[in-house]
Amino acid sequence: MSSTHHDVLRPGSARGGARPRTDRGQRPRRSRFAGRQPIGLAFVSPYLLYLAAIFLYPLGFAVWISFHDYFFAAPGAQVDRPFVGFANYTSVLTDPDVWRSFGNIAVFLVINVPLTVAASLVLATALNSKLRARTFFRTAYYVPYITASVAVVGVWLFLFNSNGLVNKALGPLAPDPSWLVNSHLAMPTIALFVAWKQLGFFIVLYLSALQNVPGELYESAALDGAGKARMFWSITVPAVRTATLLVLVLATVTGANLFTEPYLLTSGGGPDGATTSPVLLMYQRGLQQGHPDEAAAIGVILVVLITGISLVYRRWLERD
Amino acid sequence: MTDVHAPANNRRPAGHSPHTHSRARRILSRLALLAGAFAFLFPFYYMLVGSLQREPDSSPAGAFPRPGNLSLHNYAEINSAISLGRSLINSGIFTGGVIVCTTVFGLLAGYALARLHFRGKGSTFALVLLVQVVPFQLLMIPLYVLIVRDYGLADSYIGIILPFAINTSAVFIFRQFFLQLPQAMFEAARIDGAGELQILFRIAIPLCKPALASVVLLSFTGPWNEFLWPFLVTKEQDMQPLAVSLANYISTVSSAAANPFGAILAGACVLAAPAVALYLVFQSRFTSTDLDSATKG
C-alpha cells in the first residue's frame, strides 16, 4: 500500500486529531488499510467462501442457465450450450401450465396472506396481556411451526380425507368432492394449512413488536374515552406497521416457495393441476422432464414477481 | 386498567374502566386464545392417538383412545416399510453436520461482524443481508446441477448438508448477541495484552451459551424438517432422511396399503417428536425470565 496518502492526510485532518493516541506510528498505518483487527477477515472467510460457492455463484448460474439452451449431459462430456436470448422465457410465458401455476399461487396468496396477518396480530394482541398461562399458549401456537411439514401433512390427510374427522363432524355440510380432491377447495385448504403451520412464527414476530408500543399511548387513549376496538385500530395497528410489512413479505415468500404441501397433500399438484405451484412445476419441468433452462426461467420470473409484490406492500404501508 | 393490548409489565390494577364491559371482553379474548390453542394442538393429539390405534377410527369417537384398540402395531409397520432406524441415522447425520458447521463458522463470523474492525466488514454484512432475501427456489436448479451433476454428490451426506451447512440466521443471532456485550470488557483484555484469539476463546466463547441455545434449536429444526433438498439429492432409500422416506411412503406406498393412515401417523410421530421435545426443553430452560415477568405483572 502507499503510505504517502496517509502521511499527507494525518497531521491536519480533523479525523486524525479525534483518533485515540494508539493510532500513531507503524501499527495504525496497517490498521487503516486492514482494520484494527485484521484477524476478523480470517474469522469471516470460511463463511464468505461458503456464501460465494453456495449462493453467489449459483445465483449467477441460475440467470445464465435461463438464457442458454441448457440440458443434462453425462458428467465430463463436452457439450455445446448455445446462448438463446429470451427463448426460454418466451416458451415459458406462452405455456398455459405456467400461467396456471402462477394463477394457483395467486389464489393461495390472496387467502393465506390476509389470514396470516389478521390471525397472528389478533392472537399476539390477546397474548400480550397479563395471562396466567401465557407460556402455555405461546408454546402451543409455536408447535406446528417447529414440526416438519411432512409430519403434519400426514395428520391433515387423515383429518381432511373423504371419510376424515372433519367431514364426519360436518355431516351433511361436508363438501363433495372432499377438500383435497375438489378443484375449487384444494388450494384454499392448502392456504389454510400453511397459515396454520406458520402462524406461531408470525405471532412471536408481532409479540416482540407489541412489547415496544409505549403503554402510555393506551392510558391516555383510555382517559380520552376510546374503546378497545378504537384503540386496536388507531394505536396497535399503526404502531406495528413495520412488523406488518415483515409479516407480509415473509408470508408471501413462504407462499411462493410452496412445494411440499401440493406434492404430498394433493399428490403432486392435483386435482387436475389446481394446486400445481411454480416450484412444483420447476421440479417437474427441470428435473423430471430434463428442461433445467425453462425451470430456471420460471425461477427468475417468480423472484421478479415476489420482489415486485414486496415493493407494492412497502409503498402501500408507507403511504401516509 | 385491564387493557388486553398493554404490555404485561405496564399493567395496573383495574381503574376507572367499566368493569363488567372489560370483564366480558377479557373472557372473549381468553376464549379466542383457548380456541386457538385447541386448533393448534388438536392435530398433534390426534396424530398420537391415531398412531396408537390398531384400526385408525376417523369417526368422532376415534378421537378418544379405547384401551382395547391400542397397540404399537403401526410403528412396527412403518418400520418395516421405510426402516425407521436407518432414516433416523440419516436425519441425525444431516442435522448434526449442519449444527456443527453453523455453530463453528457462524460463531466466528458473527463474532467478527460484531466486535472486530477489519477491511471488508461492511461489504460482508451487506452480503449477509442479501443472502436473506435470495429465495431457495431460484437456487434449486443451479445447486442441483452443481452438486448432483457436476460434483457427483448425489446420495452422499456432503451433498445433503452443503446448501444448509452455515445458517445465515445463526450468524445474525451470534452477531446480535456479541453486540450486546460491554465494549469495556474487550478493551480491558486488549490493554492487558490479550491476543484476538485469546479474547475469542477466553471471553467470547465462554459467554455465548444463551445465543448457542437458540442457534442449536434453529439449526436443528431447519435440516431435520427439510424435505425439498434432500428429496432432490437422495434416490437411494438407504441415504434418505426420515422426512424424505416418510414423504415417499405417503406419496407412493400408501396408495397400495389397505389402511395407510396408522403407519403414516406413526412415522409422523417419530419425525415430529425430537423437534417438539427439543423446543419444549429449550422453552422451559431459556424463557424462565419471560415467565416471571408474566406472572409477577
XYZ file of C-alpha atoms in Angstrom:
617
model
C 0.000 0.000 0.000
C 1.063 3.589 -0.479
C 1.820 5.394 2.746
C 2.124 8.901 1.331
C -1.612 9.267 1.117
C -1.955 8.700 4.859
C 1.026 10.862 5.782
C -0.383 13.793 3.896
C -3.777 13.347 5.403
C -2.930 12.800 9.006
C -1.442 15.974 10.500
C -4.134 18.486 9.704
C -7.230 16.326 9.373
C -9.939 16.510 11.986
C -10.378 12.739 11.852
C -6.737 12.159 12.695
C -6.965 14.516 15.626
C -10.022 12.858 17.046
C -8.474 9.409 16.880
C -7.090 7.813 20.056
C -3.360 8.061 20.681
C -2.698 4.457 19.708
C -3.474 5.467 16.148
C 0.090 6.726 15.659
C 3.180 5.071 14.285
C 3.601 1.850 12.300
C 0.564 -0.021 13.618
C -2.143 2.484 12.673
C -0.947 2.598 9.110
C -1.624 -1.101 8.730
C -4.843 -0.675 10.689
C -6.143 1.979 8.328
C -5.815 -0.442 5.500
C -6.718 -3.758 7.069
C -8.686 -2.504 10.063
C -7.776 -2.548 13.732
C -8.260 -6.323 13.997
C -7.391 -7.721 10.570
C -7.816 -11.230 12.016
C -11.565 -10.556 11.671
C -11.250 -11.210 7.970
C -9.828 -14.649 8.765
C -12.790 -15.298 11.069
C -15.385 -14.452 8.419
C -13.544 -16.016 5.477
C -14.956 -19.581 5.834
C -18.446 -18.094 5.808
C -17.620 -15.795 2.885
C -16.212 -18.675 0.849
C -19.326 -20.679 1.661
C -21.613 -17.830 0.515
C -19.647 -17.430 -2.687
C -19.932 -21.137 -3.504
C -23.498 -21.818 -2.330
C -25.265 -18.503 -3.011
C -23.479 -16.022 -5.238
C -22.180 -18.418 -7.870
C -25.449 -20.434 -8.141
C -27.386 -17.159 -8.278
C -25.445 -16.017 -11.308
C -25.538 -19.542 -12.732
C -29.353 -19.608 -12.461
C -29.633 -16.484 -14.595
C -27.020 -17.842 -17.024
C -28.910 -21.149 -17.424
C -32.140 -19.297 -18.130
C -30.533 -17.574 -21.161
C -28.940 -20.711 -22.621
C -30.077 -23.962 -24.166
C -29.167 -25.982 -21.093
C -29.715 -29.713 -20.743
C -28.299 -32.508 -18.631
C -25.362 -34.362 -20.170
C -23.201 -37.217 -18.948
C -20.643 -35.975 -16.405
C -17.468 -34.760 -18.079
C -18.967 -34.712 -21.574
C -18.154 -31.590 -23.589
C -21.415 -30.265 -24.945
C -22.387 -27.032 -26.624
C -24.941 -24.966 -24.749
C -25.656 -22.002 -27.035
C -26.947 -18.637 -25.900
C -30.621 -18.409 -26.843
C -31.591 -14.967 -25.556
C -35.127 -14.857 -24.235
C -36.188 -18.133 -25.915
C -36.666 -19.950 -22.601
C -38.696 -17.038 -21.285
C -40.950 -16.911 -24.337
C -41.574 -20.649 -24.293
C -42.374 -20.495 -20.582
C -44.608 -17.434 -20.903
C -46.617 -18.943 -23.771
C -47.240 -22.113 -21.782
C -50.735 -22.303 -20.232
C -49.473 -24.651 -17.479
C -47.046 -21.991 -16.285
C -49.800 -19.359 -16.224
C -51.993 -21.826 -14.374
C -49.334 -22.330 -11.687
C -48.957 -18.577 -11.201
C -52.749 -18.289 -11.011
C -52.790 -21.071 -8.400
C -50.207 -19.309 -6.286
C -52.225 -16.074 -6.600
C -55.257 -17.900 -5.146
C -53.001 -19.194 -2.389
C -51.612 -15.745 -1.546
C -54.997 -13.982 -1.631
C -56.257 -16.390 1.048
C -53.113 -17.133 3.021
C -51.530 -13.695 3.426
C -54.516 -11.705 4.817
C -55.463 -14.663 7.027
C -51.918 -14.876 8.392
C -51.641 -11.145 9.085
C -55.066 -10.866 10.748
C -54.899 -14.053 12.824
C -51.339 -13.528 14.022
C -51.953 -9.893 15.009
C -55.178 -10.728 16.866
C -53.652 -13.693 18.700
C -50.465 -11.779 19.511
C -52.549 -8.903 20.928
C -54.536 -11.320 23.075
C -51.305 -12.973 24.214
C -49.700 -9.649 25.070
C -51.655 -9.256 28.281
C -51.299 -10.448 31.825
C -52.176 -14.056 31.461
C -51.551 -16.945 33.789
C -50.923 -19.500 31.078
C -49.114 -17.174 28.695
C -46.174 -19.512 28.167
C -48.546 -22.416 27.567
C -50.388 -20.524 24.817
C -47.237 -19.273 23.173
C -45.770 -22.765 23.185
C -48.994 -24.230 21.804
C -49.005 -21.760 18.900
C -45.371 -22.411 18.107
C -45.507 -26.212 17.994
C -46.818 -26.505 14.385
C -44.110 -24.115 13.219
C -41.230 -26.230 14.533
C -42.723 -29.514 13.317
C -41.832 -30.951 9.917
C -44.380 -30.260 7.161
C -44.171 -33.904 6.158
C -45.322 -34.977 9.640
C -48.286 -32.597 9.925
C -49.291 -33.283 6.330
C -49.902 -36.860 7.494
C -52.467 -35.710 10.071
C -54.145 -33.266 7.725
C -54.548 -36.031 5.137
C -56.229 -38.110 7.821
C -58.409 -35.198 9.044
C -59.468 -33.913 5.622
C -59.901 -37.068 3.549
C -63.369 -38.046 2.323
C -64.066 -40.166 5.418
C -61.987 -37.998 7.736
C -62.960 -36.496 11.066
C -63.675 -33.061 9.566
C -66.243 -34.432 7.122
C -67.749 -36.717 9.769
C -68.142 -33.719 12.078
C -69.669 -31.608 9.307
C -72.129 -34.369 8.386
C -74.354 -33.254 5.501
C -72.366 -29.997 5.167
C -69.232 -31.858 4.086
C -68.121 -30.776 0.598
C -68.409 -33.240 -2.255
C -65.874 -33.966 -3.709
C -63.936 -33.691 -0.474
C -61.489 -30.882 0.362
C -58.244 -32.063 -1.162
C -59.753 -33.680 -4.258
C -62.072 -30.762 -5.031
C -60.508 -28.457 -7.620
C -62.164 -25.372 -6.032
C -61.310 -26.226 -2.430
C -57.886 -27.874 -2.709
C -55.838 -24.664 -2.971
C -57.801 -22.857 -0.219
C -57.253 -25.908 2.028
C -53.515 -25.747 1.350
C -53.541 -21.992 2.073
C -55.280 -22.721 5.382
C -52.770 -25.473 6.179
C -49.775 -23.190 5.576
C -51.348 -20.338 7.591
C -51.931 -22.757 10.485
C -48.387 -24.138 10.231
C -46.618 -20.757 10.077
C -48.799 -18.708 12.421
C -46.690 -19.339 15.549
C -43.662 -17.697 13.969
C -45.624 -14.588 12.962
C -47.256 -14.363 16.408
C -43.798 -14.257 18.005
C -42.780 -11.595 15.496
C -45.814 -9.445 16.352
C -45.352 -10.068 20.094
C -41.884 -8.553 20.046
C -43.215 -5.560 18.087
C -46.054 -5.112 20.607
C -43.571 -5.034 23.505
C -42.224 -1.801 22.046
C -45.560 0.020 21.905
C -45.486 2.504 24.797
C -48.202 1.750 27.378
C -48.873 5.477 27.904
C -50.489 5.642 24.466
C -53.222 3.295 25.676
C -53.550 5.032 29.011
C -54.104 8.459 27.503
C -56.471 6.998 24.914
C -58.442 5.374 27.751
C -58.607 8.758 29.525
C -59.992 10.254 26.325
C -62.701 7.596 26.433
C -61.552 5.487 23.499
C -62.932 1.928 23.376
C -60.878 -1.221 22.953
C -61.706 -1.629 19.269
C -60.837 2.005 18.633
C -57.502 1.594 20.440
C -56.710 -1.518 18.420
C -57.278 0.271 15.126
C -55.772 3.652 15.940
C -52.876 2.668 18.230
C -51.913 -1.009 17.856
C -52.286 -1.384 14.097
C -50.246 1.719 13.154
C -47.642 1.033 15.846
C -46.771 -2.414 14.474
C -46.694 -1.305 10.854
C -43.034 -2.252 10.370
C -43.735 -5.732 11.728
C -46.753 -5.972 9.408
C -44.528 -5.248 6.417
C -42.166 -8.012 7.510
C -45.056 -10.451 8.039
C -46.494 -9.619 4.598
C -43.170 -10.098 2.830
C -42.228 -13.284 4.679
C -45.686 -14.832 4.248
C -45.546 -14.057 0.522
C -42.052 -15.510 0.115
C -43.087 -18.652 2.031
C -46.130 -18.972 -0.205
C -44.069 -18.537 -3.361
C -41.774 -21.364 -2.157
C -44.732 -23.735 -1.859
C -43.691 -27.274 -2.766
C -44.091 -29.907 -0.041
C -47.811 -29.286 0.533
C -49.064 -29.658 -3.057
C -46.595 -32.501 -3.581
C -47.963 -34.524 -0.656
C -51.421 -33.187 0.299
C -52.800 -33.190 -3.231
C -50.496 -35.877 -4.658
C -48.381 -33.707 -6.938
C -50.480 -30.652 -7.708
C -53.870 -32.282 -8.251
C -56.794 -32.298 -8.739
C -56.196 -31.577 -12.453
C -53.308 -29.230 -11.742
C -55.404 -26.981 -9.492
C -52.663 -26.883 -6.851
C -49.537 -27.038 -9.030
C -47.245 -24.341 -7.629
C -44.457 -22.724 -9.665
C -41.772 -24.513 -7.625
C -43.514 -27.855 -8.152
C -43.626 -27.060 -11.871
C -39.910 -26.186 -11.775
C -39.237 -29.594 -10.248
C -41.370 -31.375 -12.855
C -40.032 -29.410 -15.838
C -36.441 -29.042 -14.743
C -35.551 -32.276 -13.040
C -38.185 -34.828 -14.058
C -38.545 -33.825 -17.726
C -34.986 -32.537 -18.122
C -35.523 -28.857 -19.048
C -33.470 -27.029 -16.393
C -33.266 -23.949 -18.650
C -37.051 -23.463 -18.635
C -37.179 -24.217 -14.906
C -34.521 -21.565 -14.269
C -36.554 -19.076 -16.316
C -39.644 -19.822 -14.181
C -37.480 -19.256 -11.085
C -36.251 -15.869 -12.325
C -39.803 -14.758 -13.230
C -41.050 -15.882 -9.810
C -38.358 -13.946 -7.971
C -39.035 -10.820 -10.038
C -42.760 -11.097 -9.238
C -42.137 -11.587 -5.499
C -39.775 -8.608 -5.416
C -42.438 -6.537 -7.183
C -45.150 -7.594 -4.717
C -42.851 -6.767 -1.788
C -42.267 -3.273 -3.179
C -46.027 -2.781 -3.560
C -46.536 -3.760 0.109
C -43.879 -1.289 1.122
C -45.390 1.603 -0.814
C -48.814 0.728 0.469
C -47.735 0.662 4.130
C -45.545 3.761 3.904
C -48.192 5.694 2.002
C -49.089 8.085 4.808
C -56.755 -0.812 33.634
C -57.474 -4.211 32.238
C -56.399 -3.460 28.743
C -55.600 -6.578 26.736
C -53.297 -4.624 24.448
C -50.958 -3.189 27.039
C -47.637 -4.954 27.588
C -47.685 -7.259 30.581
C -45.298 -5.265 32.714
C -47.025 -1.904 32.205
C -50.309 -3.019 33.593
C -52.046 -1.556 36.542
C -54.920 -2.835 38.662
C -58.369 -2.105 37.275
C -59.042 1.617 37.499
C -61.932 3.615 36.188
C -62.702 1.465 33.155
C -66.171 -0.096 33.254
C -65.718 -3.416 34.996
C -68.429 -5.589 33.501
C -67.573 -4.450 29.991
C -63.891 -5.196 30.261
C -64.542 -8.493 32.034
C -66.728 -9.654 29.156
C -64.010 -8.637 26.741
C -61.381 -10.425 28.743
C -63.414 -13.617 28.740
C -63.867 -13.219 24.988
C -60.140 -12.832 24.450
C -59.464 -15.869 26.691
C -61.943 -17.878 24.649
C -60.211 -16.843 21.425
C -56.869 -17.910 22.871
C -58.290 -21.248 24.007
C -59.930 -21.905 20.648
C -56.608 -21.076 19.005
C -54.684 -23.411 21.310
C -57.178 -26.188 20.576
C -56.831 -25.684 16.809
C -53.048 -25.770 17.118
C -52.708 -28.703 19.481
C -55.566 -30.991 18.477
C -53.882 -32.282 15.283
C -50.890 -33.328 17.373
C -53.061 -35.133 19.880
C -54.922 -36.769 17.020
C -51.624 -37.765 15.424
C -50.540 -39.561 18.586
C -53.911 -41.222 19.222
C -54.238 -42.299 15.593
C -50.742 -43.763 15.568
C -51.603 -45.977 18.543
C -54.892 -47.316 17.195
C -54.753 -50.718 15.615
C -57.546 -49.700 13.240
C -57.495 -45.911 12.773
C -61.022 -44.741 13.502
C -61.963 -41.498 11.756
C -65.334 -41.139 13.466
C -65.570 -38.591 16.310
C -65.370 -41.486 18.788
C -61.948 -42.314 17.347
C -60.552 -39.130 18.842
C -60.786 -40.785 22.250
C -58.486 -43.756 22.710
C -60.072 -47.048 23.759
C -57.720 -49.382 25.630
C -58.792 -52.396 23.580
C -57.772 -50.780 20.296
C -54.312 -49.540 21.347
C -51.093 -51.103 20.104
C -47.668 -50.319 18.693
C -48.547 -52.257 15.546
C -48.408 -49.116 13.341
C -44.870 -48.335 14.456
C -43.775 -51.847 13.505
C -45.480 -51.441 10.153
C -43.833 -48.117 9.220
C -40.514 -49.521 10.477
C -40.740 -52.456 8.106
C -41.748 -50.171 5.218
C -39.094 -47.427 5.482
C -36.593 -48.655 8.111
C -37.001 -46.033 10.823
C -33.565 -46.643 12.338
C -31.672 -46.032 9.128
C -33.774 -42.938 8.316
C -33.233 -41.534 11.806
C -29.465 -42.042 11.492
C -29.509 -40.199 8.143
C -31.572 -37.362 9.633
C -29.172 -37.262 12.578
C -26.050 -37.036 10.397
C -27.633 -34.345 8.201
C -28.761 -32.333 11.220
C -25.561 -32.907 13.205
C -23.386 -31.776 10.304
C -25.404 -28.584 9.937
C -25.303 -27.868 13.682
C -21.513 -28.304 13.843
C -20.755 -26.165 10.758
C -23.268 -23.492 11.719
C -22.018 -23.250 15.290
C -18.309 -23.136 14.462
C -18.299 -20.899 11.372
C -21.414 -18.925 12.329
C -19.917 -18.057 15.697
C -16.640 -16.932 14.121
C -18.434 -14.801 11.528
C -20.967 -13.355 13.978
C -18.234 -12.502 16.486
C -16.074 -10.801 13.884
C -19.015 -8.812 12.498
C -19.984 -7.645 15.981
C -16.691 -6.948 17.729
C -13.803 -6.646 15.291
C -12.839 -3.900 12.868
C -11.391 -5.172 9.651
C -11.360 -4.289 5.999
C -14.388 -5.682 4.171
C -16.622 -5.804 7.232
C -19.238 -3.527 5.694
C -19.454 -5.450 2.444
C -19.539 -8.771 4.314
C -22.532 -7.578 6.281
C -24.251 -6.322 3.129
C -23.734 -9.782 1.638
C -25.260 -11.428 4.717
C -28.349 -9.260 4.237
C -28.542 -10.137 0.535
C -28.445 -13.867 1.300
C -31.544 -13.467 3.454
C -33.593 -12.243 0.512
C -32.422 -14.791 -2.078
C -35.190 -17.396 -2.167
C -34.277 -21.045 -2.349
C -36.485 -21.667 -5.375
C -34.098 -19.671 -7.529
C -31.118 -21.696 -6.296
C -32.802 -25.085 -6.585
C -31.907 -25.717 -10.241
C -28.291 -24.415 -10.222
C -27.500 -26.142 -6.915
C -28.890 -29.394 -8.287
C -26.809 -29.036 -11.450
C -23.647 -28.216 -9.490
C -23.910 -30.596 -6.551
C -25.608 -33.589 -8.149
C -24.450 -33.393 -11.768
C -21.073 -31.630 -11.721
C -19.646 -32.734 -8.368
C -21.389 -36.138 -8.341
C -22.538 -35.732 -4.730
C -25.971 -37.357 -5.167
C -26.787 -39.816 -2.380
C -23.967 -38.532 -0.180
C -24.113 -36.797 3.185
C -21.941 -33.922 1.939
C -24.377 -33.311 -0.910
C -27.321 -33.199 1.504
C -25.569 -30.963 4.041
C -23.837 -28.481 1.728
C -26.644 -25.978 0.949
C -27.587 -25.827 4.647
C -24.120 -26.014 6.212
C -23.939 -22.450 7.564
C -27.255 -20.908 8.538
C -27.263 -17.158 7.945
C -29.864 -16.526 10.644
C -27.404 -18.072 13.099
C -24.730 -15.589 12.006
C -27.271 -12.845 12.801
C -28.095 -14.310 16.208
C -24.404 -14.557 17.158
C -23.725 -11.036 15.898
C -26.685 -9.654 17.838
C -25.549 -11.455 20.988
C -21.924 -10.288 20.832
C -23.045 -6.713 20.115
C -24.809 -6.608 23.485
C -21.668 -7.460 25.497
C -19.965 -4.428 27.076
C -17.179 -2.964 24.959
C -15.155 -2.265 28.122
C -14.660 -5.989 28.707
C -12.948 -6.404 25.343
C -10.934 -3.202 25.679
C -9.666 -4.257 29.099
C -8.481 -7.580 27.729
C -6.689 -5.838 24.859
C -4.998 -3.389 27.222
C -3.835 -6.373 29.273
C -2.163 -7.589 26.116
C -4.508 -10.434 25.216
C -4.369 -11.505 21.583
C -7.531 -11.679 19.496
C -7.566 -15.474 19.606
C -7.210 -15.399 23.374
C -10.112 -12.961 23.653
C -12.207 -15.209 21.429
C -11.502 -18.388 23.403
C -11.316 -16.930 26.931
C -14.072 -14.296 26.811
C -16.393 -14.573 23.828
C -16.927 -18.339 23.581
C -17.471 -18.994 27.311
C -20.109 -16.246 27.348
C -22.107 -17.283 24.303
C -24.265 -20.035 25.861
C -27.598 -18.166 25.602
C -27.019 -17.468 21.894
C -25.857 -21.047 21.396
C -29.189 -22.354 22.662
C -31.233 -20.528 20.046
C -28.696 -21.341 17.331
C -28.836 -25.056 18.118
C -32.647 -25.048 18.127
C -32.704 -23.147 14.828
C -30.099 -25.303 13.113
C -31.755 -28.459 14.415
C -35.295 -27.798 13.179
C -34.182 -26.485 9.758
C -32.467 -29.612 8.400
C -34.479 -32.081 10.499
C -37.713 -30.854 8.890
C -36.329 -30.107 5.427
C -37.929 -32.034 2.605
C -37.271 -30.497 -0.825
C -33.467 -30.537 -0.989
C -32.734 -33.989 0.494
C -35.599 -35.280 -1.653
C -33.823 -33.979 -4.781
C -30.402 -35.330 -3.804
C -31.237 -38.800 -2.464
C -32.572 -41.524 -4.679
C -31.322 -44.483 -2.602
C -33.579 -45.230 0.340
C -30.512 -46.031 2.450
C -29.472 -42.374 2.308
C -32.825 -40.700 2.848
C -33.547 -38.679 5.984
C -36.804 -39.548 7.741
C -38.736 -36.596 6.255
C -37.937 -37.889 2.749
C -38.573 -41.583 3.355
C -41.868 -40.823 5.135
C -42.913 -38.498 2.293
C -42.124 -41.224 -0.227
C -44.206 -43.637 1.800
C -47.107 -41.137 1.838
C -46.940 -40.437 -1.893
C -46.312 -43.942 -3.258
C -46.505 -46.915 -0.926
C -49.556 -45.779 0.999
C -51.882 -45.867 -2.008
C -51.320 -49.624 -2.170
C -51.853 -50.243 1.550
C -55.350 -51.090 2.777
C -55.403 -48.637 5.654
C -52.281 -46.481 5.397
C -53.073 -43.807 7.987
C -51.950 -45.757 11.045
C -48.458 -46.228 9.634
C -48.296 -42.641 8.297
C -49.275 -41.215 11.672
C -46.756 -43.431 13.473
C -43.999 -42.183 11.155
C -45.221 -38.602 11.660
C -44.947 -39.001 15.447
C -41.378 -40.278 15.167
C -40.481 -37.380 12.853
C -42.194 -34.718 15.000
C -41.093 -35.906 18.451
C -37.403 -34.855 18.519
C -38.067 -31.284 17.299
C -41.017 -30.772 19.654
C -39.097 -32.254 22.597
C -36.049 -30.096 21.915
C -38.244 -26.998 21.679
C -40.042 -27.788 24.946
C -36.730 -28.308 26.782
C -35.292 -25.055 25.437
C -38.531 -23.202 26.026
C -38.604 -24.118 29.722
C -34.892 -23.537 30.260
C -34.379 -20.302 28.428
C -37.552 -18.285 28.804
C -37.994 -18.543 32.565
C -37.430 -14.779 32.857
C -40.299 -14.293 30.448
C -42.485 -16.424 32.642
C -41.521 -14.350 35.681
C -42.484 -11.056 34.115
C -45.788 -12.573 33.026
C -46.703 -13.957 36.430
C -45.493 -11.042 38.545
C -47.040 -8.462 36.242
